[in-house]
Every structure is written in C-alpha cells, then in structure tokens.
Amino acid sequence: MTQDATSLVADAHKLGLFVHVFTFRNEKKYLAADYRGAPSLEYLKFYRLGVDGVFSDFTHTGVAARSAYLRELGW
C-alpha cells in the first residue's frame, strides 16, 4: 500500500526547486499493491502529484505514462 500524499512537491516548488523521483521499475515485485501490477499507474500517480521528472529503468513506460498524463490535461 502507498501512503497518503504530502505537501512535499508543492513546498519544493514554492522554493523554486524541481522534484525528480527515482527509480521506477516495471517488475511487479517492486510495485505497491495499489498499482495492481501496472507500472504505468505508479508513474501516473507521481505525475498527478506534480513531480517534474522521473528516473526509470524502463523509459518506454515512463514516456507512455507521461503522454497519457498530458492527454488528461488536454495537451
């Protein structure tokens, strides 16, 4: 299970900082149960929280999730 979000990202942005999170992986054994074995759900959660970037061993998944997130925003 994941924890509830905090104000960390917003607080960092207020200070003019960028937030990059790491390291995202696709293997189910590394995913919290909340993501139901779908790594794209983990990326989407963090994009929705407002992170500026991610580090990943699976670039194709990160890029696809980012594209899906931008579509949510209407971009």
PDB file of N, CA and C in Angstrom:
ATOM      1  N   MET A   1       0.829  -1.186   0.000  1.00  0.00           N
ATOM      2  CA  MET A   1       0.000   0.000   0.000  1.00  0.00           C
ATOM      3  C   MET A   1       0.878   1.257   0.000  1.00  0.00           C
ATOM      4  N   THR A   2       0.388   2.255  -0.627  1.00  0.00           N
ATOM      5  CA  THR A   2       1.108   3.516  -0.650  1.00  0.00           C
ATOM      6  C   THR A   2       0.612   4.413   0.485  1.00  0.00           C
ATOM      7  N   GLN A   3       1.374   5.419   0.762  1.00  0.00           N
ATOM      8  CA  GLN A   3       0.997   6.384   1.792  1.00  0.00           C
ATOM      9  C   GLN A   3       0.242   7.543   1.159  1.00  0.00           C
ATOM     10  N   ASP A   4      -0.474   8.284   1.993  1.00  0.00           N
ATOM     11  CA  ASP A   4      -1.152   9.481   1.508  1.00  0.00           C
ATOM     12  C   ASP A   4      -0.109  10.508   1.073  1.00  0.00           C
ATOM     13  N   ALA A   5      -0.476  11.294   0.090  1.00  0.00           N
ATOM     14  CA  ALA A   5       0.420  12.335  -0.411  1.00  0.00           C
ATOM     15  C   ALA A   5       0.627  13.415   0.645  1.00  0.00           C
ATOM     16  N   THR A   6       1.774  14.037   0.593  1.00  0.00           N
ATOM     17  CA  THR A   6       2.086  15.166   1.473  1.00  0.00           C
ATOM     18  C   THR A   6       2.209  16.424   0.618  1.00  0.00           C
ATOM     19  N   SER A   7       2.599  17.503   1.231  1.00  0.00           N
ATOM     20  CA  SER A   7       2.779  18.764   0.506  1.00  0.00           C
ATOM     21  C   SER A   7       4.213  18.931   0.005  1.00  0.00           C
ATOM     22  N   LEU A   8       5.008  17.886   0.047  1.00  0.00           N
ATOM     23  CA  LEU A   8       6.434  17.980  -0.302  1.00  0.00           C
ATOM     24  C   LEU A   8       6.667  18.595  -1.673  1.00  0.00           C
ATOM     25  N   VAL A   9       5.969  18.116  -2.684  1.00  0.00           N
ATOM     26  CA  VAL A   9       6.186  18.626  -4.045  1.00  0.00           C
ATOM     27  C   VAL A   9       5.796  20.100  -4.134  1.00  0.00           C
ATOM     28  N   ALA A  10       4.640  20.434  -3.604  1.00  0.00           N
ATOM     29  CA  ALA A  10       4.197  21.835  -3.627  1.00  0.00           C
ATOM     30  C   ALA A  10       5.150  22.724  -2.836  1.00  0.00           C
ATOM     31  N   ASP A  11       5.600  22.248  -1.700  1.00  0.00           N
ATOM     32  CA  ASP A  11       6.537  23.026  -0.885  1.00  0.00           C
ATOM     33  C   ASP A  11       7.856  23.255  -1.623  1.00  0.00           C
ATOM     34  N   ALA A  12       8.355  22.222  -2.289  1.00  0.00           N
ATOM     35  CA  ALA A  12       9.600  22.363  -3.059  1.00  0.00           C
ATOM     36  C   ALA A  12       9.415  23.362  -4.186  1.00  0.00           C
ATOM     37  N   HIS A  13       8.282  23.282  -4.876  1.00  0.00           N
ATOM     38  CA  HIS A  13       8.019  24.219  -5.972  1.00  0.00           C
ATOM     39  C   HIS A  13       7.931  25.661  -5.468  1.00  0.00           C
ATOM     40  N   LYS A  14       7.352  25.858  -4.288  1.00  0.00           N
ATOM     41  CA  LYS A  14       7.272  27.213  -3.713  1.00  0.00           C
ATOM     42  C   LYS A  14       8.667  27.799  -3.469  1.00  0.00           C
ATOM     43  N   LEU A  15       9.636  26.926  -3.224  1.00  0.00           N
ATOM     44  CA  LEU A  15      11.014  27.361  -3.004  1.00  0.00           C
ATOM     45  C   LEU A  15      11.815  27.448  -4.298  1.00  0.00           C
ATOM     46  N   GLY A  16      11.139  27.198  -5.425  1.00  0.00           N
ATOM     47  CA  GLY A  16      11.808  27.275  -6.716  1.00  0.00           C
ATOM     48  C   GLY A  16      12.596  26.017  -7.074  1.00  0.00           C
ATOM     49  N   LEU A  17      12.320  24.935  -6.391  1.00  0.00           N
ATOM     50  CA  LEU A  17      13.037  23.681  -6.650  1.00  0.00           C
ATOM     51  C   LEU A  17      12.261  22.794  -7.609  1.00  0.00           C
ATOM     52  N   PHE A  18      12.968  21.956  -8.321  1.00  0.00           N
ATOM     53  CA  PHE A  18      12.363  20.928  -9.148  1.00  0.00           C
ATOM     54  C   PHE A  18      12.385  19.628  -8.366  1.00  0.00           C
ATOM     55  N   VAL A  19      11.419  18.765  -8.640  1.00  0.00           N
ATOM     56  CA  VAL A  19      11.336  17.474  -7.956  1.00  0.00           C
ATOM     57  C   VAL A  19      11.402  16.360  -8.998  1.00  0.00           C
ATOM     58  N   HIS A  20      12.431  15.545  -8.878  1.00  0.00           N
ATOM     59  CA  HIS A  20      12.604  14.356  -9.726  1.00  0.00           C
ATOM     60  C   HIS A  20      12.656  13.147  -8.805  1.00  0.00           C
ATOM     61  N   VAL A  21      11.912  12.133  -9.142  1.00  0.00           N
ATOM     62  CA  VAL A  21      11.851  10.935  -8.294  1.00  0.00           C
ATOM     63  C   VAL A  21      12.477   9.747  -9.019  1.00  0.00           C
ATOM     64  N   PHE A  22      12.966   8.780  -8.239  1.00  0.00           N
ATOM     65  CA  PHE A  22      13.630   7.611  -8.825  1.00  0.00           C
ATOM     66  C   PHE A  22      13.421   6.396  -7.952  1.00  0.00           C
ATOM     67  N   THR A  23      13.742   5.277  -8.362  1.00  0.00           N
ATOM     68  CA  THR A  23      13.899   4.734  -9.683  1.00  0.00           C
ATOM     69  C   THR A  23      12.679   3.881  -9.963  1.00  0.00           C
ATOM     70  N   PHE A  24      11.981   4.186 -11.009  1.00  0.00           N
ATOM     71  CA  PHE A  24      10.773   3.449 -11.377  1.00  0.00           C
ATOM     72  C   PHE A  24      11.164   2.184 -12.137  1.00  0.00           C
ATOM     73  N   ARG A  25      10.465   1.113 -11.815  1.00  0.00           N
ATOM     74  CA  ARG A  25      10.728  -0.179 -12.455  1.00  0.00           C
ATOM     75  C   ARG A  25       9.398  -0.796 -12.876  1.00  0.00           C
ATOM     76  N   ASN A  26       9.453  -1.732 -13.797  1.00  0.00           N
ATOM     77  CA  ASN A  26       8.240  -2.383 -14.295  1.00  0.00           C
ATOM     78  C   ASN A  26       7.899  -3.692 -13.595  1.00  0.00           C
ATOM     79  N   GLU A  27       8.849  -4.274 -12.892  1.00  0.00           N
ATOM     80  CA  GLU A  27       8.609  -5.588 -12.313  1.00  0.00           C
ATOM     81  C   GLU A  27       7.573  -5.509 -11.200  1.00  0.00           C
ATOM     82  N   LYS A  28       6.604  -6.408 -11.263  1.00  0.00           N
ATOM     83  CA  LYS A  28       5.508  -6.418 -10.303  1.00  0.00           C
ATOM     84  C   LYS A  28       6.008  -6.492  -8.863  1.00  0.00           C
ATOM     85  N   LYS A  29       7.099  -7.212  -8.637  1.00  0.00           N
ATOM     86  CA  LYS A  29       7.583  -7.384  -7.261  1.00  0.00           C
ATOM     87  C   LYS A  29       8.039  -6.062  -6.633  1.00  0.00           C
ATOM     88  N   TYR A  30       8.289  -5.042  -7.449  1.00  0.00           N
ATOM     89  CA  TYR A  30       8.709  -3.748  -6.934  1.00  0.00           C
ATOM     90  C   TYR A  30       7.554  -2.754  -6.800  1.00  0.00           C
ATOM     91  N   LEU A  31       6.377  -3.121  -7.247  1.00  0.00           N
ATOM     92  CA  LEU A  31       5.229  -2.212  -7.239  1.00  0.00           C
ATOM     93  C   LEU A  31       4.384  -2.406  -5.986  1.00  0.00           C
ATOM     94  N   ALA A  32       3.882  -1.309  -5.443  1.00  0.00           N
ATOM     95  CA  ALA A  32       2.929  -1.402  -4.333  1.00  0.00           C
ATOM     96  C   ALA A  32       1.648  -2.057  -4.851  1.00  0.00           C
ATOM     97  N   ALA A  33       0.936  -2.716  -3.968  1.00  0.00           N
ATOM     98  CA  ALA A  33      -0.299  -3.409  -4.343  1.00  0.00           C
ATOM     99  C   ALA A  33      -1.320  -2.468  -4.977  1.00  0.00           C
ATOM    100  N   ASP A  34      -1.276  -1.195  -4.598  1.00  0.00           N
ATOM    101  CA  ASP A  34      -2.218  -0.202  -5.141  1.00  0.00           C
ATOM    102  C   ASP A  34      -2.176  -0.131  -6.668  1.00  0.00           C
ATOM    103  N   TYR A  35      -1.063  -0.462  -7.249  1.00  0.00           N
ATOM    104  CA  TYR A  35      -0.892  -0.314  -8.699  1.00  0.00           C
ATOM    105  C   TYR A  35      -1.340  -1.550  -9.471  1.00  0.00           C
ATOM    106  N   ARG A  36      -1.778  -2.582  -8.757  1.00  0.00           N
ATOM    107  CA  ARG A  36      -2.356  -3.785  -9.374  1.00  0.00           C
ATOM    108  C   ARG A  36      -1.492  -4.361 -10.494  1.00  0.00           C
ATOM    109  N   GLY A  37      -0.182  -4.319 -10.308  1.00  0.00           N
ATOM    110  CA  GLY A  37       0.739  -4.882 -11.288  1.00  0.00           C
ATOM    111  C   GLY A  37       0.943  -4.045 -12.528  1.00  0.00           C
ATOM    112  N   ALA A  38       0.404  -2.828 -12.548  1.00  0.00           N
ATOM    113  CA  ALA A  38       0.511  -1.941 -13.721  1.00  0.00           C
ATOM    114  C   ALA A  38       1.461  -0.790 -13.407  1.00  0.00           C
ATOM    115  N   PRO A  39       2.694  -0.857 -13.880  1.00  0.00           N
ATOM    116  CA  PRO A  39       3.650   0.204 -13.561  1.00  0.00           C
ATOM    117  C   PRO A  39       3.218   1.585 -14.019  1.00  0.00           C
ATOM    118  N   SER A  40       2.441   1.668 -15.077  1.00  0.00           N
ATOM    119  CA  SER A  40       2.010   2.981 -15.554  1.00  0.00           C
ATOM    120  C   SER A  40       1.181   3.711 -14.502  1.00  0.00           C
ATOM    121  N   LEU A  41       0.485   2.971 -13.645  1.00  0.00           N
ATOM    122  CA  LEU A  41      -0.302   3.608 -12.591  1.00  0.00           C
ATOM    123  C   LEU A  41       0.591   4.297 -11.564  1.00  0.00           C
ATOM    124  N   GLU A  42       1.776   3.741 -11.326  1.00  0.00           N
ATOM    125  CA  GLU A  42       2.716   4.381 -10.404  1.00  0.00           C
ATOM    126  C   GLU A  42       3.221   5.701 -10.991  1.00  0.00           C
ATOM    127  N   TYR A  43       3.623   5.661 -12.251  1.00  0.00           N
ATOM    128  CA  TYR A  43       4.078   6.891 -12.903  1.00  0.00           C
ATOM    129  C   TYR A  43       2.974   7.956 -12.859  1.00  0.00           C
ATOM    130  N   LEU A  44       1.765   7.544 -13.231  1.00  0.00           N
ATOM    131  CA  LEU A  44       0.660   8.495 -13.277  1.00  0.00           C
ATOM    132  C   LEU A  44       0.408   9.128 -11.916  1.00  0.00           C
ATOM    133  N   LYS A  45       0.503   8.345 -10.853  1.00  0.00           N
ATOM    134  CA  LYS A  45       0.301   8.918  -9.521  1.00  0.00           C
ATOM    135  C   LYS A  45       1.292  10.041  -9.259  1.00  0.00           C
ATOM    136  N   PHE A  46       2.554   9.792  -9.586  1.00  0.00           N
ATOM    137  CA  PHE A  46       3.576  10.801  -9.321  1.00  0.00           C
ATOM    138  C   PHE A  46       3.448  12.006 -10.243  1.00  0.00           C
ATOM    139  N   TYR A  47       3.101  11.786 -11.522  1.00  0.00           N
ATOM    140  CA  TYR A  47       2.871  12.925 -12.410  1.00  0.00           C
ATOM    141  C   TYR A  47       1.719  13.774 -11.887  1.00  0.00           C
ATOM    142  N   ARG A  48       0.650  13.127 -11.428  1.00  0.00           N
ATOM    143  CA  ARG A  48      -0.502  13.857 -10.896  1.00  0.00           C
ATOM    144  C   ARG A  48      -0.154  14.611  -9.621  1.00  0.00           C
ATOM    145  N   LEU A  49       0.825  14.125  -8.880  1.00  0.00           N
ATOM    146  CA  LEU A  49       1.279  14.823  -7.680  1.00  0.00           C
ATOM    147  C   LEU A  49       2.117  16.049  -8.015  1.00  0.00           C
ATOM    148  N   GLY A  50       2.516  16.168  -9.287  1.00  0.00           N
ATOM    149  CA  GLY A  50       3.221  17.364  -9.719  1.00  0.00           C
ATOM    150  C   GLY A  50       4.727  17.250  -9.839  1.00  0.00           C
ATOM    151  N   VAL A  51       5.275  16.026  -9.803  1.00  0.00           N
ATOM    152  CA  VAL A  51       6.729  15.913  -9.950  1.00  0.00           C
ATOM    153  C   VAL A  51       7.144  16.435 -11.315  1.00  0.00           C
ATOM    154  N   ASP A  52       8.361  16.912 -11.384  1.00  0.00           N
ATOM    155  CA  ASP A  52       8.873  17.493 -12.623  1.00  0.00           C
ATOM    156  C   ASP A  52       9.516  16.468 -13.540  1.00  0.00           C
ATOM    157  N   GLY A  53       9.941  15.360 -12.989  1.00  0.00           N
ATOM    158  CA  GLY A  53      10.570  14.329 -13.806  1.00  0.00           C
ATOM    159  C   GLY A  53      10.778  13.059 -13.012  1.00  0.00           C
ATOM    160  N   VAL A  54      11.083  11.987 -13.744  1.00  0.00           N
ATOM    161  CA  VAL A  54      11.318  10.690 -13.108  1.00  0.00           C
ATOM    162  C   VAL A  54      12.575  10.058 -13.694  1.00  0.00           C
ATOM    163  N   PHE A  55      13.188   9.210 -12.917  1.00  0.00           N
ATOM    164  CA  PHE A  55      14.263   8.350 -13.393  1.00  0.00           C
ATOM    165  C   PHE A  55      13.680   6.957 -13.488  1.00  0.00           C
ATOM    166  N   SER A  56      13.964   6.261 -14.572  1.00  0.00           N
ATOM    167  CA  SER A  56      13.375   4.949 -14.777  1.00  0.00           C
ATOM    168  C   SER A  56      14.337   4.033 -15.514  1.00  0.00           C
ATOM    169  N   ASP A  57      14.251   2.766 -15.197  1.00  0.00           N
ATOM    170  CA  ASP A  57      14.974   1.752 -15.960  1.00  0.00           C
ATOM    171  C   ASP A  57      14.167   1.317 -17.174  1.00  0.00           C
ATOM    172  N   PHE A  58      12.949   1.837 -17.302  1.00  0.00           N
ATOM    173  CA  PHE A  58      12.038   1.439 -18.374  1.00  0.00           C
ATOM    174  C   PHE A  58      11.469   2.692 -19.034  1.00  0.00           C
ATOM    175  N   THR A  59      12.288   3.309 -19.842  1.00  0.00           N
ATOM    176  CA  THR A  59      11.951   4.596 -20.449  1.00  0.00           C
ATOM    177  C   THR A  59      10.632   4.559 -21.206  1.00  0.00           C
ATOM    178  N   HIS A  60      10.397   3.494 -21.955  1.00  0.00           N
ATOM    179  CA  HIS A  60       9.172   3.417 -22.760  1.00  0.00           C
ATOM    180  C   HIS A  60       7.918   3.505 -21.887  1.00  0.00           C
ATOM    181  N   THR A  61       7.958   2.934 -20.697  1.00  0.00           N
ATOM    182  CA  THR A  61       6.807   3.005 -19.802  1.00  0.00           C
ATOM    183  C   THR A  61       6.642   4.418 -19.262  1.00  0.00           C
ATOM    184  N   GLY A  62       7.735   5.049 -18.883  1.00  0.00           N
ATOM    185  CA  GLY A  62       7.680   6.411 -18.366  1.00  0.00           C
ATOM    186  C   GLY A  62       7.178   7.404 -19.394  1.00  0.00           C
ATOM    187  N   VAL A  63       7.655   7.275 -20.616  1.00  0.00           N
ATOM    188  CA  VAL A  63       7.239   8.186 -21.686  1.00  0.00           C
ATOM    189  C   VAL A  63       5.762   7.979 -22.020  1.00  0.00           C
ATOM    190  N   ALA A  64       5.326   6.720 -22.072  1.00  0.00           N
ATOM    191  CA  ALA A  64       3.912   6.440 -22.368  1.00  0.00           C
ATOM    192  C   ALA A  64       3.015   6.987 -21.263  1.00  0.00           C
ATOM    193  N   ALA A  65       3.431   6.818 -20.015  1.00  0.00           N
ATOM    194  CA  ALA A  65       2.635   7.331 -18.903  1.00  0.00           C
ATOM    195  C   ALA A  65       2.598   8.860 -18.922  1.00  0.00           C
ATOM    196  N   ARG A  66       3.714   9.476 -19.242  1.00  0.00           N
ATOM    197  CA  ARG A  66       3.755  10.945 -19.319  1.00  0.00           C
ATOM    198  C   ARG A  66       2.828  11.442 -20.424  1.00  0.00           C
ATOM    199  N   SER A  67       2.822  10.756 -21.552  1.00  0.00           N
ATOM    200  CA  SER A  67       1.923  11.120 -22.655  1.00  0.00           C
ATOM    201  C   SER A  67       0.466  10.981 -22.222  1.00  0.00           C
ATOM    202  N   ALA A  68       0.143   9.915 -21.509  1.00  0.00           N
ATOM    203  CA  ALA A  68      -1.223   9.714 -21.013  1.00  0.00           C
ATOM    204  C   ALA A  68      -1.602  10.831 -20.045  1.00  0.00           C
ATOM    205  N   TYR A  69      -0.669  11.205 -19.189  1.00  0.00           N
ATOM    206  CA  TYR A  69      -0.919  12.287 -18.239  1.00  0.00           C
ATOM    207  C   TYR A  69      -1.169  13.613 -18.969  1.00  0.00           C
ATOM    208  N   LEU A  70      -0.356  13.912 -19.951  1.00  0.00           N
ATOM    209  CA  LEU A  70      -0.545  15.150 -20.707  1.00  0.00           C
ATOM    210  C   LEU A  70      -1.881  15.156 -21.444  1.00  0.00           C
ATOM    211  N   ARG A  71      -2.318  13.993 -21.930  1.00  0.00           N
ATOM    212  CA  ARG A  71      -3.636  13.907 -22.558  1.00  0.00           C
ATOM    213  C   ARG A  71      -4.736  14.205 -21.544  1.00  0.00           C
ATOM    214  N   GLU A  72      -4.547  13.741 -20.290  1.00  0.00           N
ATOM    215  CA  GLU A  72      -5.516  14.059 -19.231  1.00  0.00           C
ATOM    216  C   GLU A  72      -5.659  15.571 -19.073  1.00  0.00           C
ATOM    217  N   LEU A  73      -4.538  16.261 -19.208  1.00  0.00           N
ATOM    218  CA  LEU A  73      -4.534  17.714 -19.063  1.00  0.00           C
ATOM    219  C   LEU A  73      -5.032  18.442 -20.303  1.00  0.00           C
ATOM    220  N   GLY A  74      -5.252  17.684 -21.373  1.00  0.00           N
ATOM    221  CA  GLY A  74      -5.719  18.288 -22.610  1.00  0.00           C
ATOM    222  C   GLY A  74      -4.603  18.843 -23.470  1.00  0.00           C
ATOM    223  N   TRP A  75      -3.389  18.386 -23.256  1.00  0.00           N
ATOM    224  CA  TRP A  75      -2.233  18.865 -24.031  1.00  0.00           C
ATOM    225  C   TRP A  75      -2.005  18.002 -25.230  1.00  0.00           C
TER     226      TRP A  75
END
